[in-house]
Short mmCIF file of C-alpha atoms in Angstrom, two decimals:
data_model
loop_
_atom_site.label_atom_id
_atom_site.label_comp_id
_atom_site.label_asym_id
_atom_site.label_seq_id
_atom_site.Cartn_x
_atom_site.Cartn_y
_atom_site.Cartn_z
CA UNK E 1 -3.45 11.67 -22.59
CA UNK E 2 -4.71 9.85 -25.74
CA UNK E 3 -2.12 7.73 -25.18
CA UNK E 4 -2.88 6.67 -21.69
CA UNK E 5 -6.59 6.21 -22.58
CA UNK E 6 -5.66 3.56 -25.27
CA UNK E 7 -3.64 1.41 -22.48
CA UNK E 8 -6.36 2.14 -19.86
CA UNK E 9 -9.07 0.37 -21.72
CA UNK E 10 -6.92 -3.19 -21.99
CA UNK E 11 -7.10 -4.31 -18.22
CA UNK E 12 -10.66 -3.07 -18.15
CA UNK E 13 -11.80 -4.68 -21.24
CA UNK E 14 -9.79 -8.26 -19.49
CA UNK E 15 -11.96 -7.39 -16.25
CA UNK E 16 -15.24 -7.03 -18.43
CA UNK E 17 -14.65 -10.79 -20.04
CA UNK E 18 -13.67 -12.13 -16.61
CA UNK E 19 -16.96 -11.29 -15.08
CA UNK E 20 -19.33 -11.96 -18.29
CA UNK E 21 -17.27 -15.56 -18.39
CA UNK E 22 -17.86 -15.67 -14.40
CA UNK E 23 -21.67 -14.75 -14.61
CA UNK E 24 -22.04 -17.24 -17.99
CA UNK E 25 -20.76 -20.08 -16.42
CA UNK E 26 -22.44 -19.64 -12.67
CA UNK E 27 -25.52 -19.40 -14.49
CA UNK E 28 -25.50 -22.35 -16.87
CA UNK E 29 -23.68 -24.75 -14.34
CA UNK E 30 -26.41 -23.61 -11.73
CA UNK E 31 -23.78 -23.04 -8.71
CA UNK E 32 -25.86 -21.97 -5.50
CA UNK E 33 -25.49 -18.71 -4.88
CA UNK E 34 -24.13 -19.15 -1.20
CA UNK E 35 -21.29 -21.25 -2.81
CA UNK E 36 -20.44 -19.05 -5.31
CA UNK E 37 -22.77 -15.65 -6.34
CA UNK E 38 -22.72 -14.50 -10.38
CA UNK E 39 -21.06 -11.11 -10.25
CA UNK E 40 -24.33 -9.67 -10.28
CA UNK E 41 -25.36 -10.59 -6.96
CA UNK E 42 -22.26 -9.12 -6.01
CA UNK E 43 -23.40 -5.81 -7.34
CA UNK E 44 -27.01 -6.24 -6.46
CA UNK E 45 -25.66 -6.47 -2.78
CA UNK E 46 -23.26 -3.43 -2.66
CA UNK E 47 -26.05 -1.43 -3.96
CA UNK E 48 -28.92 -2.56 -1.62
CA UNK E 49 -26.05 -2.98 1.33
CA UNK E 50 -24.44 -0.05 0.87
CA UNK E 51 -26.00 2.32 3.52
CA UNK E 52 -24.47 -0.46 6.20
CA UNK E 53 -21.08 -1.48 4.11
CA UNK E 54 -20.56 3.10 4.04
CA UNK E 55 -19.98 2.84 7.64
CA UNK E 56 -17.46 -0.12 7.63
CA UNK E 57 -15.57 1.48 4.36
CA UNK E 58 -15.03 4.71 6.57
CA UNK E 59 -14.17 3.18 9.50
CA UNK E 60 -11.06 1.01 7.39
CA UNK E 61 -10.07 4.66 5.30
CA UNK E 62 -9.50 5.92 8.64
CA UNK E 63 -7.55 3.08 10.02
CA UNK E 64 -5.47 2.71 6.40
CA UNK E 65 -4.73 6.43 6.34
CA UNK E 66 -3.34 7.10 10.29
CA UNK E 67 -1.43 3.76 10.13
CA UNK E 68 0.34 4.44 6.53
CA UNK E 69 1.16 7.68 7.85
CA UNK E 70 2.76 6.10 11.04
CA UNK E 71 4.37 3.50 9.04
CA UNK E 72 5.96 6.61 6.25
CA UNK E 73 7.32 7.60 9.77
CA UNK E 74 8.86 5.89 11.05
CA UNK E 75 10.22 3.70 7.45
CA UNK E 76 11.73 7.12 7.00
CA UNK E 77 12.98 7.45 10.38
CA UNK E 78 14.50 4.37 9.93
CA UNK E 79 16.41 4.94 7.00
CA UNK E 80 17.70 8.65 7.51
CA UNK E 81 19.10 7.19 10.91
CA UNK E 82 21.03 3.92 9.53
CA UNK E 83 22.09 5.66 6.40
CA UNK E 84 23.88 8.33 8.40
CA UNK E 85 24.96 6.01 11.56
CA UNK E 86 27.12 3.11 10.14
CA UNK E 87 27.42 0.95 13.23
CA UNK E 88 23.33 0.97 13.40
CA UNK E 89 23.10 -0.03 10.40
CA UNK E 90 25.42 -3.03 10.73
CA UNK E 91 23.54 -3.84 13.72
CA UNK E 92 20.28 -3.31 12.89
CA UNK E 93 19.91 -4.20 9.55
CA UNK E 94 19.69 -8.05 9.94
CA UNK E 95 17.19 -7.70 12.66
CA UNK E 96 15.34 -5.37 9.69
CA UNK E 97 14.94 -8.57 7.38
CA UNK E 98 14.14 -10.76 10.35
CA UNK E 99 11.52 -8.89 11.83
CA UNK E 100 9.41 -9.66 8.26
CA UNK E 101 9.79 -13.39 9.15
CA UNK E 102 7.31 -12.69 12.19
CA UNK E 103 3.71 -13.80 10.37
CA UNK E 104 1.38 -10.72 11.35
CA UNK E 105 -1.02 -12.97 11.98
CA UNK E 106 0.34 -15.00 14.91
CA UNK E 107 1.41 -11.79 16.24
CA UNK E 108 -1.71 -9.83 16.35
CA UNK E 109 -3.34 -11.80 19.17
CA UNK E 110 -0.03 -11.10 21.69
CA UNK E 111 -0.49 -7.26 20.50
CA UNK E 112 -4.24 -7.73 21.73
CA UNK E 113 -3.06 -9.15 25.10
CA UNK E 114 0.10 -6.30 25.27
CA UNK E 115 -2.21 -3.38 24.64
CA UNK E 116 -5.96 -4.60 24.63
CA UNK E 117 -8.57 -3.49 22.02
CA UNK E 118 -7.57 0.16 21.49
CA UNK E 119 -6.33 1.57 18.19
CA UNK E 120 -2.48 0.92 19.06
CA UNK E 121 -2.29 -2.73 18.37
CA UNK E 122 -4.16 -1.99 15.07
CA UNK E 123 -1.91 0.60 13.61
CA UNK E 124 1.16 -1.10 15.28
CA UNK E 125 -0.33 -3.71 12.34
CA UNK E 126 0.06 -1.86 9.81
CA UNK E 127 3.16 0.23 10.72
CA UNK E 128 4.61 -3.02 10.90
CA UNK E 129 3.23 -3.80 7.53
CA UNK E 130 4.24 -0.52 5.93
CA UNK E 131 7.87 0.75 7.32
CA UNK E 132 10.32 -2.11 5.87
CA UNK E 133 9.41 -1.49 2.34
CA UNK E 134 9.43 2.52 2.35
CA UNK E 135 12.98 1.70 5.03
CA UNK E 136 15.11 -0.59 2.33
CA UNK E 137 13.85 1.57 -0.78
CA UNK E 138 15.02 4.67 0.85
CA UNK E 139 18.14 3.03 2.12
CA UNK E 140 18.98 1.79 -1.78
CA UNK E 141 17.82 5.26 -2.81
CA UNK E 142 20.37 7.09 -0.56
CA UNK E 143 23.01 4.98 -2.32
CA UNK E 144 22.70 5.86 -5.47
CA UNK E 145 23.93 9.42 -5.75
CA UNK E 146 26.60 9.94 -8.06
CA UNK E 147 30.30 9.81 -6.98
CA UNK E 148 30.99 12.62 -8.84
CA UNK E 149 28.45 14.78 -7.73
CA UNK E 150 29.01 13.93 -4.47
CA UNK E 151 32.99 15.00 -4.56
CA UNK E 152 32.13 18.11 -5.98
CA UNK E 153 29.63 19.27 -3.77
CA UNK E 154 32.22 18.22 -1.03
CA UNK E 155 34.77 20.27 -3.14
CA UNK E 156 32.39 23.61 -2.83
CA UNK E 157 32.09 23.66 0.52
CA UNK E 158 28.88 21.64 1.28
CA UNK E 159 28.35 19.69 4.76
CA UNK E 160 26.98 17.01 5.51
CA UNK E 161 23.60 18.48 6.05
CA UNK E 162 23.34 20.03 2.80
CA UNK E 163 24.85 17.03 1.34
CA UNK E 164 22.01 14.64 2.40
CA UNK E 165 18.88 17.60 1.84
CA UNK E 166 20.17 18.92 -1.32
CA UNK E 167 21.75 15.90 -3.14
CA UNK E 168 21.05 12.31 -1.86
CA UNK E 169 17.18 12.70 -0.52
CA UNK E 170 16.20 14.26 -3.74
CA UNK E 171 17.69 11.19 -5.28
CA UNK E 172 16.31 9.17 -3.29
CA UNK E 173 12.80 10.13 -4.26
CA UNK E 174 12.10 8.00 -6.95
CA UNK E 175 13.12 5.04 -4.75
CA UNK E 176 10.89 6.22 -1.98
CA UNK E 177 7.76 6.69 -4.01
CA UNK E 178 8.70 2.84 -5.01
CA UNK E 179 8.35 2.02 -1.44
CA UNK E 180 5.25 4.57 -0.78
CA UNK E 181 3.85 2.16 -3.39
CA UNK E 182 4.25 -1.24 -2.19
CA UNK E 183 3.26 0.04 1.45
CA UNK E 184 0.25 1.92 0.35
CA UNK E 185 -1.56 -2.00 -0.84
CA UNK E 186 -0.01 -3.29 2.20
CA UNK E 187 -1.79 -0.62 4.05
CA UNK E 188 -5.25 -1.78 2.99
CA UNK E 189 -3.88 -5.43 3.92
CA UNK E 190 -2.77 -4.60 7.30
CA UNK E 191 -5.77 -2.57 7.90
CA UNK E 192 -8.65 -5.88 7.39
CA UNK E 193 -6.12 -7.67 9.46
CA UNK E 194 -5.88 -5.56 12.46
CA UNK E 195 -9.78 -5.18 12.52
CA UNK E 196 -10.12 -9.18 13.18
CA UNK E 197 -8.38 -8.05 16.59
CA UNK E 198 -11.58 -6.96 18.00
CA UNK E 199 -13.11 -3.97 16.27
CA UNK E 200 -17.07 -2.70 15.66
CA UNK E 201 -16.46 -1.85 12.46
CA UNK E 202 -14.55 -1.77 9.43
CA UNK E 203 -14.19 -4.09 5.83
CA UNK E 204 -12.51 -6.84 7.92
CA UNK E 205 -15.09 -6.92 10.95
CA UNK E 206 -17.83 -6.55 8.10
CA UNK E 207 -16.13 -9.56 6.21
CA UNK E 208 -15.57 -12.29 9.47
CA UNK E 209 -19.37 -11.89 10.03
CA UNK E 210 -20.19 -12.31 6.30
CA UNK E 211 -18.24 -15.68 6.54
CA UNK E 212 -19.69 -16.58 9.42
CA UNK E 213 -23.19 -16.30 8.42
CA UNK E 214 -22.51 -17.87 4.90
CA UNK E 215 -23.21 -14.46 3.03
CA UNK E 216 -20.91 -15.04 0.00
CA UNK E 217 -21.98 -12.15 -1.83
CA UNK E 218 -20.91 -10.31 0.58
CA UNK E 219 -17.77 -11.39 1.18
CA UNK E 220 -17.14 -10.74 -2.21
CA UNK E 221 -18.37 -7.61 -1.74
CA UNK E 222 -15.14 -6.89 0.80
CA UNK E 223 -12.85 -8.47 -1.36
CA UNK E 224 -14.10 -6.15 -3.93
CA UNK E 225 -14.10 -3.48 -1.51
CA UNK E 226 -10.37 -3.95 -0.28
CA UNK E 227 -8.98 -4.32 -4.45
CA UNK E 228 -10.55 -1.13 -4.88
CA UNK E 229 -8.69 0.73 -2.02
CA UNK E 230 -5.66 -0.98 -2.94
CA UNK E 231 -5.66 0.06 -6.44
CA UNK E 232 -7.26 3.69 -5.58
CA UNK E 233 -4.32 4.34 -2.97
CA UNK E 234 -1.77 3.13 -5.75
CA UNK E 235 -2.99 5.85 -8.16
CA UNK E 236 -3.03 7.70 -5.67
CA UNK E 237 1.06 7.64 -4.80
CA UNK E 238 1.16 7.40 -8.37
CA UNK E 239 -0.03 10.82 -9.12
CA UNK E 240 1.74 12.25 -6.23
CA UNK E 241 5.39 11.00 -7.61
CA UNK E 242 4.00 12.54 -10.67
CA UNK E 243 3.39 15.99 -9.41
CA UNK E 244 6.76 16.17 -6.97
CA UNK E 245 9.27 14.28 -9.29
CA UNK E 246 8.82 16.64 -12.88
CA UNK E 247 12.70 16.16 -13.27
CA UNK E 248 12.37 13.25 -13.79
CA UNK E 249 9.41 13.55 -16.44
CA UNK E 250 11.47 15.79 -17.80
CA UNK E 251 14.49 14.03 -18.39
CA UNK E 252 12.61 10.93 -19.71
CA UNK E 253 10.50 13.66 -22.34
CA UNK E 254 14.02 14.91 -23.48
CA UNK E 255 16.06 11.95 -23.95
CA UNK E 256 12.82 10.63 -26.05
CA UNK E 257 13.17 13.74 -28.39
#
C-alpha cells in the first residue's frame, strides 16, 4: 500500500506543475479568457455550473454504462463463437479489422437516418466502439492455453465444454480484462460522440453548445469531465481484474519471494 502511495503521488505532482505553469503563463501573457481560461476559471465554473453540468454527467454515466455493457456482449459473443467455429472465423475475421476502418463519425449521421433519435443509434456507437477490442483480446487469450495442459485434460476425460469453461476462459481472463480496459475509455469516447446525434442532454450535448456560444471554460470543463470518467472507469476494471484474477497475484507474489 505504501508502495502504491509513493508512485501515486508522481503523475499528480506532474498534473500540479502543468496547471500552476498553465495558470502562470495565461496570467502574465494576458490571454483572454474566451481564448484560453487559467485553470482556475475552469474550476470556478464547475463549481458555480455544477447544479446544470450534474444533469448532463448523469445523463452520459447512463449512456457509457448500458452501451459498454452491450459492447462486453456482444465482443464476447464474438469471440466464444469464432474461437469455437473455424470456418467463421476465417470468414469473419477480416471483415473484424475492416469494420474499424469505418470513421464513427461519418457513420453516425446514416445511424440517425436508419433508426432516428432514439437510444439505439447511440449505443450502436459505442458497441461499435467497445466489442473489437474486448473480441481480438479474448480471441488471443483463448490461444494461449498450454499444450500440455490441454492434452491432459483431453487425456482425463474432459469435453469440449469443460475444456473451454474450466481451462481456456480462465486463461483467457487476463487478456479480457486487457480488452475490458481499452473499451472502458473508448466507452466514454463513444458516449460524447453519440450524444452530437441529437440528444437533450449529456457531456457531449453540454460541450457542442459550449463551443457554440464561445464558453471556453466550459468546454474545458467537459474535457475535464470526460478524462475523469475515462480514468475513473479504468480503475475501475482495474480493481475488478484485481479482485477476480488472485492467481495471478499470487503467482507474481511467489515467484518474487
Amino acid at each position: 500500500m505504501i508502495k502504491k502511495l509513493q508512485k501515486g503521488w508522481r503523475p499528480i505532482f506532474v498534473l500540479l506543475l502543468l496547471f500552476i505553469g498553465w495558470e502562470f503563463t495565461a496570467r502574465m501573457t494576458q490571454v483572454p479568457s474566451w481564448l484560453l481560461p487559467t485553470p482556475s476559471q475552469i474550476f470556478n465554473e464547475l463549481i458555480n455550473g455544477w447544479s446544470s453540468v450534474s444533469v448532463h454527467l448523469i445523463s452520459t454515466i447512463q449512456l457509457i454504462l448500458l452501451g459498454f455493457v452491450s459492447g462486453v456482449t456482444v465482443g464476447l459473443l464474438t469471440a466464444f463463437i469464432l474461437h469455437n467455429i473455424p470456418f467463421l472465423k476465417e470468414s469473419l475475421y477480416p471483415l473484424l479489422i475492416l469494420s474499424q476502418n469505418i470513421p464513427i463519425i461519418v457513420l453516425a449521421p446514416l445511424l440517425v437516418i436508419w433508426f432516428g433519435f432514439g437510444l439505439l443509434p447511440k449505443l450502436i456507437v459505442i458497441t461499435l466502439v467497445c466489442f473489437f477490442p474486448i473480441t481480438i483480446s479474448a480471441m488471443d487469450g483463448f490461444r494461449q492455453v498450454a499444450p500440455e495442459l490441454f492434452h491432459y485434460m483431453q487425456m482425463a476425460g474432459a469435453t469440449k465444454r469443460q475444456l473451454f469453461w474450466k481451462l481456456e476462459f480462465p486463461f483467457a481472463l487476463p487478456s479480457i480484462f486487457s480488452g475490458l480496459k481499452i473499451s472502458a475509455t473508448y466507452s466514454v469516447m463513444g458516449a460524447v460522440i453519440s450524444e452530437w446525434l441529437g440528444s437533450e442532454n449529456g457531456i457531449g450535448v453540454y460541450m457542442t453548445l459550449s463551443s457554440s456560444s464561445f464558453r471556453t471554460d466550459r468546454v474545458f470543463v467537459a474535457i475535464f469531465l470526460i478524462m475523469a470518467l475515462s480514468l475513473l472507469f479504468f480503475i475501475m476494471i482495474n480493481w475488478l481484474e484485481r479482485f477476480i484474477i488472485r492467481w495471478k497475484a499470487e503467482g507474481k507474489n511467489r515467484g518474487a519471494s
